[in-house]
Coordinates of C-alpha atoms and ligand atoms in Angstrom, one line a residue:
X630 CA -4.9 29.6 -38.2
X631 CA -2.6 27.4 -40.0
X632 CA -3.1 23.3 -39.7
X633 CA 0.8 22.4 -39.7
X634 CA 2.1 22.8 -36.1
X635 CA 4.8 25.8 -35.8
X636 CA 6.7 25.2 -32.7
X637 CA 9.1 27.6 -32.7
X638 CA 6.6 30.2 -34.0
X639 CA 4.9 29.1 -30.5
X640 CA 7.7 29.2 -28.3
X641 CA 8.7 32.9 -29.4
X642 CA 4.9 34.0 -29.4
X643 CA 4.4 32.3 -25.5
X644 CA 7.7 33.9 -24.5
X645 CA 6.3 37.1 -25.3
X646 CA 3.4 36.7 -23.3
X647 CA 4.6 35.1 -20.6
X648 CA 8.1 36.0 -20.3
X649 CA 11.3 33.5 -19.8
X650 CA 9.8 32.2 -16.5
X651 CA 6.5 31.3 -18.0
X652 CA 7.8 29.3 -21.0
X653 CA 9.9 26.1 -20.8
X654 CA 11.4 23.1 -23.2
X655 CA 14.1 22.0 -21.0
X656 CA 13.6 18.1 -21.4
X657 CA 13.3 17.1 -17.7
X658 CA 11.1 19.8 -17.4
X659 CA 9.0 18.3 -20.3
X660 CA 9.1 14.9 -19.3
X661 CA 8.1 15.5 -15.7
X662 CA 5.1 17.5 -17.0
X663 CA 4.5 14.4 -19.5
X664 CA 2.9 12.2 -16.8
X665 CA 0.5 12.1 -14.6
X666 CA -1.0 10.1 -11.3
X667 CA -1.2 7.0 -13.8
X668 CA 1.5 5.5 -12.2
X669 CA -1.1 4.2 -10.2
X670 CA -1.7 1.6 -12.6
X671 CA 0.9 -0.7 -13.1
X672 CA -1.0 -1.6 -16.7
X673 CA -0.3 1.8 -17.6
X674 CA 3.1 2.2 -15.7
X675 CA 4.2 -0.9 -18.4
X676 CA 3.2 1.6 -21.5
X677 CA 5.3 5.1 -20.9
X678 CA 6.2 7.0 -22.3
X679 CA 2.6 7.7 -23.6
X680 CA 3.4 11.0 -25.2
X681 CA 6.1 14.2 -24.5
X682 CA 5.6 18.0 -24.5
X683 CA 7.7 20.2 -26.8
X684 CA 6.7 23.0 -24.8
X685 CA 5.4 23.4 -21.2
X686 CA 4.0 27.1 -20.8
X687 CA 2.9 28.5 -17.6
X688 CA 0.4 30.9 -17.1
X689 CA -0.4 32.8 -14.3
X690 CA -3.8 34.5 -14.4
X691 CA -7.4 33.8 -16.2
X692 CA -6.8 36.5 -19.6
X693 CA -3.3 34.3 -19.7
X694 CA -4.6 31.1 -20.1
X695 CA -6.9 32.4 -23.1
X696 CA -4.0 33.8 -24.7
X697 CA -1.7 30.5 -24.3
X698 CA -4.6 28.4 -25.9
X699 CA -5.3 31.2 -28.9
X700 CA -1.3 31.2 -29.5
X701 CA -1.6 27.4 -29.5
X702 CA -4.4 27.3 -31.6
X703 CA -3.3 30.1 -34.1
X704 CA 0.3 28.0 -34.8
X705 CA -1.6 24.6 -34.9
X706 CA -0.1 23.3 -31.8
X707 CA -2.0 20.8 -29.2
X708 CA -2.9 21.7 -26.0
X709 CA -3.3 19.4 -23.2
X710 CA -4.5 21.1 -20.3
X711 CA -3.1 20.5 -16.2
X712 CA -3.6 21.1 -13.1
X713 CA -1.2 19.4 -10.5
X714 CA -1.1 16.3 -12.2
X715 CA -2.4 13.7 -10.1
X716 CA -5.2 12.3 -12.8
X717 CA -5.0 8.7 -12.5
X718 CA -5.5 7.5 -15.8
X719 CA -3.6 9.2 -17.9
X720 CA -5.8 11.5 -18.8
X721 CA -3.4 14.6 -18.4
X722 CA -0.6 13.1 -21.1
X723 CA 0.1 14.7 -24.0
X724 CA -0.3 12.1 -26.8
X725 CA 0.4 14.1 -29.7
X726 CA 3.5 15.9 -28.1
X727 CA 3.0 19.8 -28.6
X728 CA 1.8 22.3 -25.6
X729 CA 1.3 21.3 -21.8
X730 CA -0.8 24.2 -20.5
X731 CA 0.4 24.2 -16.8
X732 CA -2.6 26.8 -15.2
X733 CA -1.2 25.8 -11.6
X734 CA 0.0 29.4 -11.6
X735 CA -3.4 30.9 -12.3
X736 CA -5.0 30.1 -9.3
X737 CA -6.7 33.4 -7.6
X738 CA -9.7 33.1 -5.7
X739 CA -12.0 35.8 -7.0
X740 CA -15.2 35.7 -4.9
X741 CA -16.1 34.3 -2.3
X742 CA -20.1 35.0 -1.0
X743 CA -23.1 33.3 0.4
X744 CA -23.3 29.8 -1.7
X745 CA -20.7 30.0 -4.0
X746 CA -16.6 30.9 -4.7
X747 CA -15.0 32.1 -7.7
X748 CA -11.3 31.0 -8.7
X749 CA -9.1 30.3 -11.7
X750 CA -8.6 26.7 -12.7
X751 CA -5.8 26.8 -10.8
X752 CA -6.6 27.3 -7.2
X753 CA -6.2 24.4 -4.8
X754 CA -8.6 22.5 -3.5
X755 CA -7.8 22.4 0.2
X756 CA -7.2 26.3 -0.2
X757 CA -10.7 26.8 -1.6
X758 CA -11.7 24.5 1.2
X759 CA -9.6 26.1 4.1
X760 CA -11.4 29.8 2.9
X761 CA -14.3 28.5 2.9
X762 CA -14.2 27.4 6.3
X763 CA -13.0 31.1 6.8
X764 CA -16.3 32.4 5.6
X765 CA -18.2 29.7 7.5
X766 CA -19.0 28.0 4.9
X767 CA -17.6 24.4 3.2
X768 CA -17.2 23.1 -0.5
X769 CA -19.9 20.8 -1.4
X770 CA -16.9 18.3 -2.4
X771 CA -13.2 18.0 -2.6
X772 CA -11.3 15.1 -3.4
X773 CA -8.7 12.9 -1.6
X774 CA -6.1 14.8 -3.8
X775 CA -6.7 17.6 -1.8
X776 CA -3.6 19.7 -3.1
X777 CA -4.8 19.2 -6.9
X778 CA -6.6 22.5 -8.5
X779 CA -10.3 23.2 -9.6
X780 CA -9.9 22.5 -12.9
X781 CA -8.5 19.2 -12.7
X782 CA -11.1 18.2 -10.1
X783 CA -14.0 19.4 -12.3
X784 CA -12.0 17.9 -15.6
X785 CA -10.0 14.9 -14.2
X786 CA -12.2 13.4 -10.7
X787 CA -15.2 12.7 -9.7
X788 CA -16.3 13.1 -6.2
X789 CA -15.1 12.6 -3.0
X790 CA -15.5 14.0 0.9
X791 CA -18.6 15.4 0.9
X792 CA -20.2 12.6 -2.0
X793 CA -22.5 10.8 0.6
X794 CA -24.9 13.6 0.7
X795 CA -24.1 16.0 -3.0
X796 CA -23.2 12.8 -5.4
X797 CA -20.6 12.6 -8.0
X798 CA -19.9 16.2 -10.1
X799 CA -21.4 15.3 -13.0
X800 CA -24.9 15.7 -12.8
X801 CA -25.4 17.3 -9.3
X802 CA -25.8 21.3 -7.9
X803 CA -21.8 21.3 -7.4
X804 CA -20.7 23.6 -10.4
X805 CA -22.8 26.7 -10.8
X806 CA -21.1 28.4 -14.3
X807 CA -17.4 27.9 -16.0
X808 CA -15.9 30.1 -17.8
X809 CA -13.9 28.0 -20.6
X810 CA -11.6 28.8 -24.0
X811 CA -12.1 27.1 -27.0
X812 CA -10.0 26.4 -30.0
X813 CA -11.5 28.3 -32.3
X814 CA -10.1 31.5 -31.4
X815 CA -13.6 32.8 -29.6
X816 CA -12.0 33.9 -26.1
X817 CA -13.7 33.4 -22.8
X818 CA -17.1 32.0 -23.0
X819 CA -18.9 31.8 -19.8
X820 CA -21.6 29.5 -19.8
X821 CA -24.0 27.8 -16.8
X822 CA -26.6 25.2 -15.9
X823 CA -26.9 21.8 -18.2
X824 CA -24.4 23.5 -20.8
X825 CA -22.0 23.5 -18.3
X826 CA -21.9 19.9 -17.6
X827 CA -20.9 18.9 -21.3
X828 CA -16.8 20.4 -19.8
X829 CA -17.0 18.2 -16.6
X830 CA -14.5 14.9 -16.2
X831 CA -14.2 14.7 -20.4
X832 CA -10.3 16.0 -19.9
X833 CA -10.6 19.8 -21.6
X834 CA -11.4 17.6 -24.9
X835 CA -14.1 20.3 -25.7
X836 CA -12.8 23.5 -23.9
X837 CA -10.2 24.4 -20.9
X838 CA -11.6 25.7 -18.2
X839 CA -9.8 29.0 -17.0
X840 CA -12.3 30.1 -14.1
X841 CA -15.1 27.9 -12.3
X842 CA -17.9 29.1 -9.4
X843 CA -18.9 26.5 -7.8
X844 CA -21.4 25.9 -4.6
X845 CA -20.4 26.4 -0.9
X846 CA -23.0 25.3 1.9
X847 CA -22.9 26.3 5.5
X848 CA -20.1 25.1 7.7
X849 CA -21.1 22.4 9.8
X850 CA -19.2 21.1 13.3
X851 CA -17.4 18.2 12.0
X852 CA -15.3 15.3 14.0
X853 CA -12.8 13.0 12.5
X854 CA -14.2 10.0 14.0
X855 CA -12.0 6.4 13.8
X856 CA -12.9 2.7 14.8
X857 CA -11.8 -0.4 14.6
X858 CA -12.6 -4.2 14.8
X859 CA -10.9 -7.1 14.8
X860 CA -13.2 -9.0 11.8
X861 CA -13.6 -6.5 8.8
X862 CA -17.1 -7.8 7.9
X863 CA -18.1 -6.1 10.4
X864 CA -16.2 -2.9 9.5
X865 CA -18.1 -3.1 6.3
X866 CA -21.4 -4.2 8.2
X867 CA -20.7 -0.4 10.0
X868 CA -20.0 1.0 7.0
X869 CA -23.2 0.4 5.3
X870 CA -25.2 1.6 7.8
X871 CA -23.4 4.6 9.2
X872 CA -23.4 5.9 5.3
X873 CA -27.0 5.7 5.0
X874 CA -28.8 6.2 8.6
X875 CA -26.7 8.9 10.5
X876 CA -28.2 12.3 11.0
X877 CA -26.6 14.4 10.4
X878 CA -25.5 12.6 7.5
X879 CA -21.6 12.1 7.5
X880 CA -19.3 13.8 4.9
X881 CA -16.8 10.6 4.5
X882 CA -17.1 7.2 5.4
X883 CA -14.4 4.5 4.5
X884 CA -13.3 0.8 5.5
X885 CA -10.2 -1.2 4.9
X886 CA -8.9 -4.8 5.7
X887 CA -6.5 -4.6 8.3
X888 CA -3.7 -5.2 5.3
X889 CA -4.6 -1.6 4.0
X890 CA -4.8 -0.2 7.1
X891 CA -1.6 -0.7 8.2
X892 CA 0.2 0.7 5.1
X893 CA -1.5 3.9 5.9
X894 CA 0.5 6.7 7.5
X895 CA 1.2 6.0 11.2
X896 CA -2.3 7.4 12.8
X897 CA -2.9 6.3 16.6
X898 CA -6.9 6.1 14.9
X899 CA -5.7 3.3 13.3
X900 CA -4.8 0.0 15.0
X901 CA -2.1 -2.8 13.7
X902 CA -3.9 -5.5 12.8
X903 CA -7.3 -4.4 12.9
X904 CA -10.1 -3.4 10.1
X905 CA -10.1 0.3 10.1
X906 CA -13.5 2.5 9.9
X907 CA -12.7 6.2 9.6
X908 CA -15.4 8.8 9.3
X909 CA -16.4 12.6 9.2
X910 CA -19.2 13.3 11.0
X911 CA -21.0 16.0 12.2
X912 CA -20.5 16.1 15.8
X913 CA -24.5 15.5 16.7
X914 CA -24.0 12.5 14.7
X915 CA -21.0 10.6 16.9
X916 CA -23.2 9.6 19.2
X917 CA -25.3 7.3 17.1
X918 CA -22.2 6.4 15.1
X919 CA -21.0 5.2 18.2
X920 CA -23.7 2.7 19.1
X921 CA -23.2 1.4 16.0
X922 CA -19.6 0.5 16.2
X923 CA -20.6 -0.9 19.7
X924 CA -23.2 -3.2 19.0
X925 CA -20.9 -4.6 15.4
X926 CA -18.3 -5.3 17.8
X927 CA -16.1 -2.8 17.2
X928 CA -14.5 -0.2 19.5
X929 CA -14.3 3.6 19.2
X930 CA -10.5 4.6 19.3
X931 CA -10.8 8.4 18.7
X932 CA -12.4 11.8 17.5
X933 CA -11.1 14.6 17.0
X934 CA -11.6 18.5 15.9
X935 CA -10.3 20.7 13.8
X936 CA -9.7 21.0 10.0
X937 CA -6.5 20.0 10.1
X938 CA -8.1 16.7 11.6
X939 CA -10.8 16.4 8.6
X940 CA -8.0 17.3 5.8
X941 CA -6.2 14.4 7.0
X942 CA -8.9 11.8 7.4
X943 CA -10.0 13.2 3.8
X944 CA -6.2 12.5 2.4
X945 CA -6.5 8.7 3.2
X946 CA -10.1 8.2 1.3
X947 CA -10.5 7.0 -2.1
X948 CA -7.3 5.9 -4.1
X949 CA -4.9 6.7 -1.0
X950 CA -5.1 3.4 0.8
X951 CA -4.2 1.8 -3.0
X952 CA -1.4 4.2 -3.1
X953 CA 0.1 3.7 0.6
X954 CA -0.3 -0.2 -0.1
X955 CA 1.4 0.1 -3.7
X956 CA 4.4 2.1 -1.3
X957 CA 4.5 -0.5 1.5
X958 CA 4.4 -3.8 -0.6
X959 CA 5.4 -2.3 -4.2
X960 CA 5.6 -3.3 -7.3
X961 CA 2.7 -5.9 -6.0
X962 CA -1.1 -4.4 -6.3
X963 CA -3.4 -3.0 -8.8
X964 CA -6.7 -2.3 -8.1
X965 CA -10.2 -1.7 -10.1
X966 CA -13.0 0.6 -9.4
X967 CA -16.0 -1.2 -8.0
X968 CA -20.0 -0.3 -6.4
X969 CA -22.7 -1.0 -5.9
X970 CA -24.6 -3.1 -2.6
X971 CA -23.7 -7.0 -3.9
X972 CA -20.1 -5.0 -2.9
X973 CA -20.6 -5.3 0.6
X974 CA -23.3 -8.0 0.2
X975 CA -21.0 -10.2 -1.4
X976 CA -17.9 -9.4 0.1
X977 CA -15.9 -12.4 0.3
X978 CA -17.0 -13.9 -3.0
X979 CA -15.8 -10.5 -4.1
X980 CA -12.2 -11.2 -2.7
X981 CA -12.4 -14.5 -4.5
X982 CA -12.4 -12.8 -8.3
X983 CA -8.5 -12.0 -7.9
X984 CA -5.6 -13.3 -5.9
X985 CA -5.0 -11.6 -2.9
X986 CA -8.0 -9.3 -3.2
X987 CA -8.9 -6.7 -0.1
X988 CA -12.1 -4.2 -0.8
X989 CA -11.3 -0.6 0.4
X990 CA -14.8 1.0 0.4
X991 CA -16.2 3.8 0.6
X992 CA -19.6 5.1 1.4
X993 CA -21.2 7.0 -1.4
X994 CA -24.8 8.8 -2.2
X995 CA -27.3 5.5 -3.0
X996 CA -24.8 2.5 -2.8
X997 CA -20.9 2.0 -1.9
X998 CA -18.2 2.5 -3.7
X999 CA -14.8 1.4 -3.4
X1000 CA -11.2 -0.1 -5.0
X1001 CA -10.6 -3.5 -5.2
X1002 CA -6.7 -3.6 -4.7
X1003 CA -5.3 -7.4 -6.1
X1004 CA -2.0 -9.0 -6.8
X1005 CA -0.9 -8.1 -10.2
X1006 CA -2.0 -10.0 -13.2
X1007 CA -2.2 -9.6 -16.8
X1008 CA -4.6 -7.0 -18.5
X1009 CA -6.7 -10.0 -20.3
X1010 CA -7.1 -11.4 -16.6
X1011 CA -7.9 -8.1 -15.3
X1012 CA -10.4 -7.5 -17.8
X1013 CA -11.7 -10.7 -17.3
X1014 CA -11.9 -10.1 -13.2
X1015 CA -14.4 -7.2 -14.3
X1016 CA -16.6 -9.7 -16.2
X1017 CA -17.2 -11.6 -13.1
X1018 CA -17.9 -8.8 -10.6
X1019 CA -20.3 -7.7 -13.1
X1020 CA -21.5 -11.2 -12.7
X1021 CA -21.8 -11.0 -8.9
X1022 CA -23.9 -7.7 -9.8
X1023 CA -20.5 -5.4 -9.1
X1024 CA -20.4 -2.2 -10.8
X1025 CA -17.4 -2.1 -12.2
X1026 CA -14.8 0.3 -14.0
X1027 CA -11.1 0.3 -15.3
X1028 CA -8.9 2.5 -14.5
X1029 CA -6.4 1.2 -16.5
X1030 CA -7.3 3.5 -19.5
X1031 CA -7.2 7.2 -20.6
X1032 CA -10.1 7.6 -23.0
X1033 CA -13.4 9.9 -21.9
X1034 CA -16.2 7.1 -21.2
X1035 CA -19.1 8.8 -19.8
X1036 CA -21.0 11.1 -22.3
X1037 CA -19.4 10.5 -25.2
X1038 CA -21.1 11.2 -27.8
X1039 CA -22.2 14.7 -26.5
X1040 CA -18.5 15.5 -26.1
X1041 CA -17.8 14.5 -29.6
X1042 CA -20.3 16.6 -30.8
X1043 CA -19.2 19.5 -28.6
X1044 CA -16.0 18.8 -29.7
X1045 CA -16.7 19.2 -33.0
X1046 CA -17.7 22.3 -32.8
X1047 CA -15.4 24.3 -30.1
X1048 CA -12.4 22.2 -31.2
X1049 CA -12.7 21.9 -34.9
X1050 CA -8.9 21.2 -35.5
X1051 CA -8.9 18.4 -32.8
X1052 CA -6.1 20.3 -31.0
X1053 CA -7.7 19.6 -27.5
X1054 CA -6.0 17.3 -25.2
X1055 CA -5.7 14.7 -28.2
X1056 CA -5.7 10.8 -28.1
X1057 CA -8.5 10.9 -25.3
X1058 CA -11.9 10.7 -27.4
X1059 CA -12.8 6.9 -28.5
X1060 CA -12.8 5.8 -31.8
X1061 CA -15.9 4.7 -31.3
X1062 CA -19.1 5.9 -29.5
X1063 CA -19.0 3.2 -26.7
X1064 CA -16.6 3.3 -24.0
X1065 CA -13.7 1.1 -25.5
X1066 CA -13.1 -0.4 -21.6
X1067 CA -16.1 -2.6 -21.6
X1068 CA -17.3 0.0 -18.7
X1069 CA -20.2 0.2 -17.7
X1070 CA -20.1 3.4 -15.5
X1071 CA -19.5 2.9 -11.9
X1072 CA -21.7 5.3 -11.1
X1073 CA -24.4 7.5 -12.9
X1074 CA -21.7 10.3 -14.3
X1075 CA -18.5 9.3 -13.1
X1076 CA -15.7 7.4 -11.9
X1077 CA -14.8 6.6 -8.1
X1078 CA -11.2 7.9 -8.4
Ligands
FAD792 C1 -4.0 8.6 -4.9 C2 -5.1 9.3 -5.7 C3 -6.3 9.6 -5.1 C4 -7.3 10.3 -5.8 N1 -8.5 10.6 -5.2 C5 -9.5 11.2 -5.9 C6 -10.7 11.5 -5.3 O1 -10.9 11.4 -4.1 N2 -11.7 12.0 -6.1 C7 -11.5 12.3 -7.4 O2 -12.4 12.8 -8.0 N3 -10.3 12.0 -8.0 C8 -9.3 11.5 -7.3 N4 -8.1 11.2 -7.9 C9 -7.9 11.7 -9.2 C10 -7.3 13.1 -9.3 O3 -6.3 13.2 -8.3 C11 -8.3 14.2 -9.0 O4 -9.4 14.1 -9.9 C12 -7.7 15.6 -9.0 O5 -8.7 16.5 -8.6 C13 -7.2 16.1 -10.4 O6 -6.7 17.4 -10.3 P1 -5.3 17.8 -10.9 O7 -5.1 19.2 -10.7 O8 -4.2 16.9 -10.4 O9 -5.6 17.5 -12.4 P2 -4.7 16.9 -13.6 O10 -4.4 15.5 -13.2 O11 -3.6 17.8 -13.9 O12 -5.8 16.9 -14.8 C14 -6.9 16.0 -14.8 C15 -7.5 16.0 -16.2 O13 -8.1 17.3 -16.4 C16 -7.5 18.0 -17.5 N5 -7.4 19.4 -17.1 C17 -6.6 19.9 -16.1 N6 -6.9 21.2 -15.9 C18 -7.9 21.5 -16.8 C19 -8.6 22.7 -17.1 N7 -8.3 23.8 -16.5 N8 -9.5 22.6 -18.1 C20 -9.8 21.5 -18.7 N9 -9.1 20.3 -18.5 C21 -8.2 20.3 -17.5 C22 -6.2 17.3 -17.7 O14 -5.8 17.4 -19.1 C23 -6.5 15.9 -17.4 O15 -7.1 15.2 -18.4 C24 -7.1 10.6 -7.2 C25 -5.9 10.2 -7.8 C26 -4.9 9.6 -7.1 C27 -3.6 9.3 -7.7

């Protein structure tokens, strides 16, 4: 192992290995691979170029992806590790320059049996999803990014459809064992239970993950159930109880202000001018969604079936209404992450902390969740907007930053140990224990991305 990076020593050993089609350093190449989802944030947007690759490799199986880190590690280059890209804090940049590991190409599904499915980092959410439903069974979660891969999910996000009732990643029954490569030359380690968690959401800082098993639970009848109502207090109102008192319980519950709702693709679920509530359910649970809606005022516009239906309702949850509003009306929004009940509670004085402020929320396990989209201001008056949703008892968390906030310290000392030449995804790790954001966790062990 030598400590002073040899790039072309790289480039000729990866070539090897991977042949002319698995190796790049074509500049547009590199630059494309250099960014990631961050553009989300205009605060960030204002700082590229964060960081570019000398060398973008791309391999296309498990025993590949341990070899690309080895020959990385063995010529003292940096490795940042990703998926499809769509991380939305700049998580997946490579600070230091050196080698983007692309695993995009390794993305067999291995297993799939009673419980559980086996696939390289990777494999695509919605495809682990669709087989799933072939099997008659259904991930746990899968996020609104539904074409991003398994290892990005389980490195890069947090949660999403399917949240209500299994949480955030962190922390819950979602990921049953990992197999990972570290940088100290050790090959595949596959490791389970609480061990596992220490490689979930801290951005390949303390190992890359090259296969994952995670849980599957039995398929249930769902129906992509809209609504809308002409005041969107009472969206939220219908929100908040839907989320919690449904039973079945639903898989995906969001709201928007009419504003957001119209710069959503053209649906005919979702009505010009109107707050929007959309929502998988199971379909014994429409019923008694639907009496809700009534008596709040609102009107049932349509369900439907099929998982084309559900993929669809799932790709306009989480940071997709930011992202259609950000296209409709651009270079206009940001938007923080926000929970808790004074959310909801406290809706309007909410809207008052920034100019122009509309909530999209989100049902979640315990409390909602959502992102507080805003005309732009600075980053001190951003920051500052956090400070006083924390004062209306707002949970609050910036996405405007690429640094590993939630369990630090055990990913330091991981870190230290599986990546003792700090050649991991580099720049991500604060200089100091804390979260350097002022964050104070959205939720338990993650973010709401
Ligand atoms: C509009 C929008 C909506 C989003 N909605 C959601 C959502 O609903 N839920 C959610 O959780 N997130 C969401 N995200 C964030 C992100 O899209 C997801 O977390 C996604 O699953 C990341 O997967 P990816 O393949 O794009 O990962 P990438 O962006 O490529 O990588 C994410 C991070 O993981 C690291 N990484 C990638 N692969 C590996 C690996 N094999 N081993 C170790 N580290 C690795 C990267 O270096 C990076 O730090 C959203 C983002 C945007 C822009």
């Amino acid at each position: 192992m030598t400590t002073t990076p040899d790039l072309d020593g790289l480039v000729a050993t990866l070539t090897d290995l991977l042949g002319e089609r698995g190796v790049s350093v074509d500049l547009p190449t590199r630059e494309r691979q250099s960014v990631d989802g961050c553009k989300l944030s205009p605060i960030l947007s204002a700082k590229l170029p964060l960081g570019l690759a000398d060398v973008v490799a791309y391999p296309s199986s498990a025993d590949q992806i341990v070899a690309v880190v080895d020959a990385a590690v063995a010529h003292g280059v940096p490795v940042t590790p990703r998926g499809k890209g769509t991380g939305n804090y700049g998580q997946g940049i490579p600070m230091s320059g050196g080698l983007v590991l692309d695993t995009s190409r390794a993305r067999a599904v291995v297993e799939i049996g009673e419980g559980f499915v086996t696939a390289e980092a990777g494999a695509v959410m919605a495809i682990l999803e669709n087989q799933a439903w072939a099997s008659g069974q259904q991930l746990l979660m899968y996020p609104s990014t539904a074409q991003s891969t398994l290892g990005g999910f389980l490195s890069g996000g947090s949660g999403g459809t399917g949240s209500i009732v299994h949480g955030v990643i962190a922390g819950g029954e979602f990921v049953k064992s990992l197999d990972v490569v570290h940088a100290d030359g050790s090959g595949l380690v596959h490791i389970e239970g609480a061990e596992a968690q220490e490689y979930l959401h801290n951005y390949g800082t303390a190992g890359i993950i090259v296969r994952a098993t995670v849980a599957l639970e039995p398929l249930q009848p769902w129906r992509a159930f809209y609504a809308s109502f002409d005041d969107f207090h009472d969206a939220f109102a219908a929100l908040s109880e839907i989320t919690p008192t449904v039973n079945p319980a639903p898989r995906l519950v969001s709201a928007d202000l009419p504003t957001l709702a119209e710069a959503l693709p053209s649906n005919p679920g979702i009505l010009p001018g109107k707050a929007s509530l959309r929502a998988i359910l199971d379909e014994a649970a429409v019923a008694q969604a639907t009496e809700i809606v009534e008596r709040l005022g609102g009107t049932v516009v349509d369900v439907r079936e099929g998982a084309q239906e559900i993929m669809k309702l799932s790709m306009i949850s989480y940071n997709h209404p930011i992202e259609w509003l950000q296209r409709a009306h651009p270079d206009t929004y940001f938007h923080v992450e926000v929970g808790g009940a004074p959310l909801l509670e406290r809706i309007d004085e909410v809207h008052q902390v920034y100019p122009g402020a509309m909530l999209h929320a989100e049902g979640q396990k315990g409390r909602p969740i959502g992102m507080l989209a805003a005309e732009y201001v600075s980053e001190e008056e951003m920051l500052a907007g956090l400070e006083r949703l924390e004062a209306l008892g707002v949970t609050t968390h910036n996405p405007h930053q690429w640094y590993v906030d939630v369990r630090v310290a055990e990913t330091r000392a991981r870190k230290a140990v599986t990546d003792p030449s700090g050649l991991l995804n580099p720049g991500k790790m604060p200089e100091l224990e804390v979260a350097v954001d002022g964050s104070n966790g959205l939720m338990a062990s993650g973010k709401a991305s």
